[in-house]
Amino acid sequence: MLLEEFRIHALTNNVIPVFRKVLADGETPLGIYKKLAKNQPGTFLLESAEHGGLWSRY
């Protein structure tokens, strides 16, 4: 998503999901989240099912 697209969505939405795929073989999703969120309020981690999983958690 480009910055301008984000700004357009921000005019009418309260929450805008932003994501990026990264190669992080030595990291866990929770570890990366903790580094990025830095204990800031209003942050959260969405979890998804992979490898044949049936249910996502969001």
Tab-separated table of N, CA and C in Angstrom:
chain	number	residue	atom	x	y	z
A	1	MET	N	0.854	-1.175	0.000
A	1	MET	CA	0.000	0.000	0.000
A	1	MET	C	0.897	1.234	0.000
A	2	LEU	N	0.580	2.129	-0.867
A	2	LEU	CA	1.317	3.382	-0.931
A	2	LEU	C	0.813	4.346	0.138
A	3	LEU	N	1.636	5.311	0.497
A	3	LEU	CA	1.270	6.281	1.527
A	3	LEU	C	-0.021	7.008	1.166
A	4	GLU	N	-0.181	7.367	-0.086
A	4	GLU	CA	-1.397	8.082	-0.499
A	4	GLU	C	-2.638	7.199	-0.339
A	5	GLU	N	-2.507	5.913	-0.643
A	5	GLU	CA	-3.625	4.982	-0.437
A	5	GLU	C	-3.969	4.893	1.047
A	6	PHE	N	-2.949	4.841	1.891
A	6	PHE	CA	-3.165	4.806	3.334
A	6	PHE	C	-3.939	6.039	3.784
A	7	ARG	N	-3.535	7.188	3.308
A	7	ARG	CA	-4.203	8.437	3.696
A	7	ARG	C	-5.667	8.446	3.268
A	8	ILE	N	-5.960	7.926	2.105
A	8	ILE	CA	-7.349	7.853	1.638
A	8	ILE	C	-8.160	6.938	2.548
A	9	HIS	N	-7.614	5.778	2.887
A	9	HIS	CA	-8.306	4.849	3.792
A	9	HIS	C	-8.490	5.471	5.170
A	10	ALA	N	-7.520	6.241	5.612
A	10	ALA	CA	-7.576	6.844	6.948
A	10	ALA	C	-8.700	7.866	7.072
A	11	LEU	N	-9.164	8.404	5.977
A	11	LEU	CA	-10.259	9.373	6.028
A	11	LEU	C	-11.571	8.739	6.470
A	12	THR	N	-11.748	7.451	6.169
A	12	THR	CA	-13.031	6.803	6.452
A	12	THR	C	-12.926	5.579	7.351
A	13	ASN	N	-11.736	5.230	7.794
A	13	ASN	CA	-11.554	4.020	8.608
A	13	ASN	C	-10.764	4.333	9.868
A	14	ASN	N	-11.085	3.604	10.941
A	14	ASN	CA	-10.366	3.768	12.205
A	14	ASN	C	-9.150	2.859	12.302
A	15	VAL	N	-9.232	1.687	11.686
A	15	VAL	CA	-8.144	0.714	11.734
A	15	VAL	C	-7.783	0.341	10.302
A	16	ILE	N	-6.509	0.421	9.986
A	16	ILE	CA	-6.031	0.082	8.648
A	16	ILE	C	-4.906	-0.932	8.803
A	17	PRO	N	-5.113	-2.165	8.355
A	17	PRO	CA	-4.046	-3.154	8.490
A	17	PRO	C	-2.869	-2.814	7.582
A	18	VAL	N	-1.694	-2.857	8.145
A	18	VAL	CA	-0.462	-2.621	7.398
A	18	VAL	C	0.423	-3.833	7.640
A	19	PHE	N	0.950	-4.416	6.587
A	19	PHE	CA	1.772	-5.603	6.767
A	19	PHE	C	2.939	-5.579	5.800
A	20	ARG	N	3.910	-6.416	6.125
A	20	ARG	CA	5.070	-6.570	5.257
A	20	ARG	C	5.614	-7.973	5.459
A	21	LYS	N	5.922	-8.661	4.390
A	21	LYS	CA	6.531	-9.983	4.481
A	21	LYS	C	8.036	-9.806	4.618
A	22	VAL	N	8.621	-10.499	5.576
A	22	VAL	CA	10.065	-10.428	5.783
A	22	VAL	C	10.620	-11.828	5.997
A	23	LEU	N	11.862	-12.026	5.622
A	23	LEU	CA	12.555	-13.267	5.906
A	23	LEU	C	13.142	-13.140	7.305
A	24	ALA	N	12.646	-13.937	8.219
A	24	ALA	CA	13.088	-13.833	9.611
A	24	ALA	C	13.219	-15.236	10.192
A	25	ASP	N	14.157	-15.992	9.665
A	25	ASP	CA	14.319	-17.378	10.088
A	25	ASP	C	14.618	-17.526	11.571
A	26	GLY	N	15.299	-16.561	12.158
A	26	GLY	CA	15.680	-16.670	13.560
A	26	GLY	C	14.723	-15.975	14.509
A	27	GLU	N	13.580	-15.527	14.010
A	27	GLU	CA	12.633	-14.771	14.834
A	27	GLU	C	11.288	-15.479	14.891
A	28	THR	N	10.550	-15.205	15.941
A	28	THR	CA	9.172	-15.674	16.041
A	28	THR	C	8.251	-14.488	15.789
A	29	PRO	N	7.004	-14.736	15.386
A	29	PRO	CA	6.075	-13.618	15.207
A	29	PRO	C	5.927	-12.771	16.467
A	30	LEU	N	5.864	-13.408	17.620
A	30	LEU	CA	5.716	-12.667	18.866
A	30	LEU	C	6.952	-11.821	19.162
A	31	GLY	N	8.132	-12.352	18.908
A	31	GLY	CA	9.361	-11.592	19.130
A	31	GLY	C	9.445	-10.361	18.240
A	32	ILE	N	9.064	-10.516	16.978
A	32	ILE	CA	9.065	-9.374	16.057
A	32	ILE	C	8.046	-8.345	16.502
A	33	TYR	N	6.859	-8.811	16.895
A	33	TYR	CA	5.820	-7.889	17.373
A	33	TYR	C	6.316	-7.067	18.557
A	34	LYS	N	6.936	-7.729	19.518
A	34	LYS	CA	7.425	-7.016	20.706
A	34	LYS	C	8.456	-5.952	20.330
A	35	LYS	N	9.316	-6.257	19.369
A	35	LYS	CA	10.320	-5.279	18.936
A	35	LYS	C	9.679	-4.084	18.234
A	36	LEU	N	8.671	-4.353	17.425
A	36	LEU	CA	8.030	-3.269	16.677
A	36	LEU	C	7.074	-2.450	17.528
A	37	ALA	N	6.304	-3.106	18.389
A	37	ALA	CA	5.271	-2.414	19.170
A	37	ALA	C	5.858	-1.594	20.311
A	38	LYS	N	6.965	-2.050	20.874
A	38	LYS	CA	7.637	-1.328	21.960
A	38	LYS	C	6.672	-0.929	23.079
A	39	ASN	N	5.770	-1.842	23.434
A	39	ASN	CA	4.806	-1.632	24.531
A	39	ASN	C	3.888	-0.431	24.322
A	40	GLN	N	3.667	-0.033	23.092
A	40	GLN	CA	2.765	1.083	22.806
A	40	GLN	C	1.317	0.610	22.911
A	41	PRO	N	0.437	1.417	23.487
A	41	PRO	CA	-0.973	1.026	23.564
A	41	PRO	C	-1.613	1.039	22.173
A	42	GLY	N	-2.633	0.221	22.014
A	42	GLY	CA	-3.363	0.185	20.754
A	42	GLY	C	-2.724	-0.666	19.673
A	43	THR	N	-1.694	-1.441	20.020
A	43	THR	CA	-1.070	-2.324	19.036
A	43	THR	C	-1.531	-3.750	19.284
A	44	PHE	N	-1.524	-4.561	18.242
A	44	PHE	CA	-1.928	-5.953	18.395
A	44	PHE	C	-1.324	-6.781	17.274
A	45	LEU	N	-1.323	-8.079	17.465
A	45	LEU	CA	-0.770	-9.021	16.501
A	45	LEU	C	-1.896	-9.900	15.987
A	46	LEU	N	-2.075	-9.968	14.670
A	46	LEU	CA	-3.050	-10.860	14.068
A	46	LEU	C	-2.340	-12.148	13.697
A	47	GLU	N	-2.956	-13.265	14.017
A	47	GLU	CA	-2.357	-14.565	13.768
A	47	GLU	C	-3.160	-15.281	12.693
A	48	SER	N	-2.485	-15.977	11.788
A	48	SER	CA	-3.192	-16.708	10.741
A	48	SER	C	-2.744	-18.165	10.721
A	49	ALA	N	-3.614	-19.021	10.185
A	49	ALA	CA	-3.308	-20.444	10.069
A	49	ALA	C	-2.500	-20.676	8.795
A	50	GLU	N	-1.529	-21.571	8.881
A	50	GLU	CA	-0.727	-21.920	7.713
A	50	GLU	C	-0.536	-23.421	7.658
A	51	HIS	N	0.013	-23.891	6.578
A	51	HIS	CA	0.363	-25.295	6.400
A	51	HIS	C	-0.830	-26.214	6.657
A	52	GLY	N	-1.945	-25.949	5.994
A	52	GLY	CA	-3.102	-26.823	6.107
A	52	GLY	C	-3.980	-26.549	7.299
A	53	GLY	N	-3.690	-25.505	8.070
A	53	GLY	CA	-4.545	-25.166	9.206
A	53	GLY	C	-5.933	-24.786	8.735
A	54	LEU	N	-6.911	-25.056	9.554
A	54	LEU	CA	-8.289	-24.808	9.154
A	54	LEU	C	-8.811	-23.453	9.586
A	55	TRP	N	-8.292	-22.902	10.667
A	55	TRP	CA	-8.867	-21.685	11.227
A	55	TRP	C	-7.808	-20.625	11.452
A	56	SER	N	-8.138	-19.426	11.116
A	56	SER	CA	-7.324	-18.284	11.507
A	56	SER	C	-7.928	-17.713	12.770
A	57	ARG	N	-7.210	-16.870	13.466
A	57	ARG	CA	-7.697	-16.359	14.745
A	57	ARG	C	-8.107	-14.903	14.673
A	58	TYR	N	-8.287	-14.357	13.521
A	58	TYR	CA	-8.773	-12.991	13.402
A	58	TYR	C	-9.896	-12.926	12.404
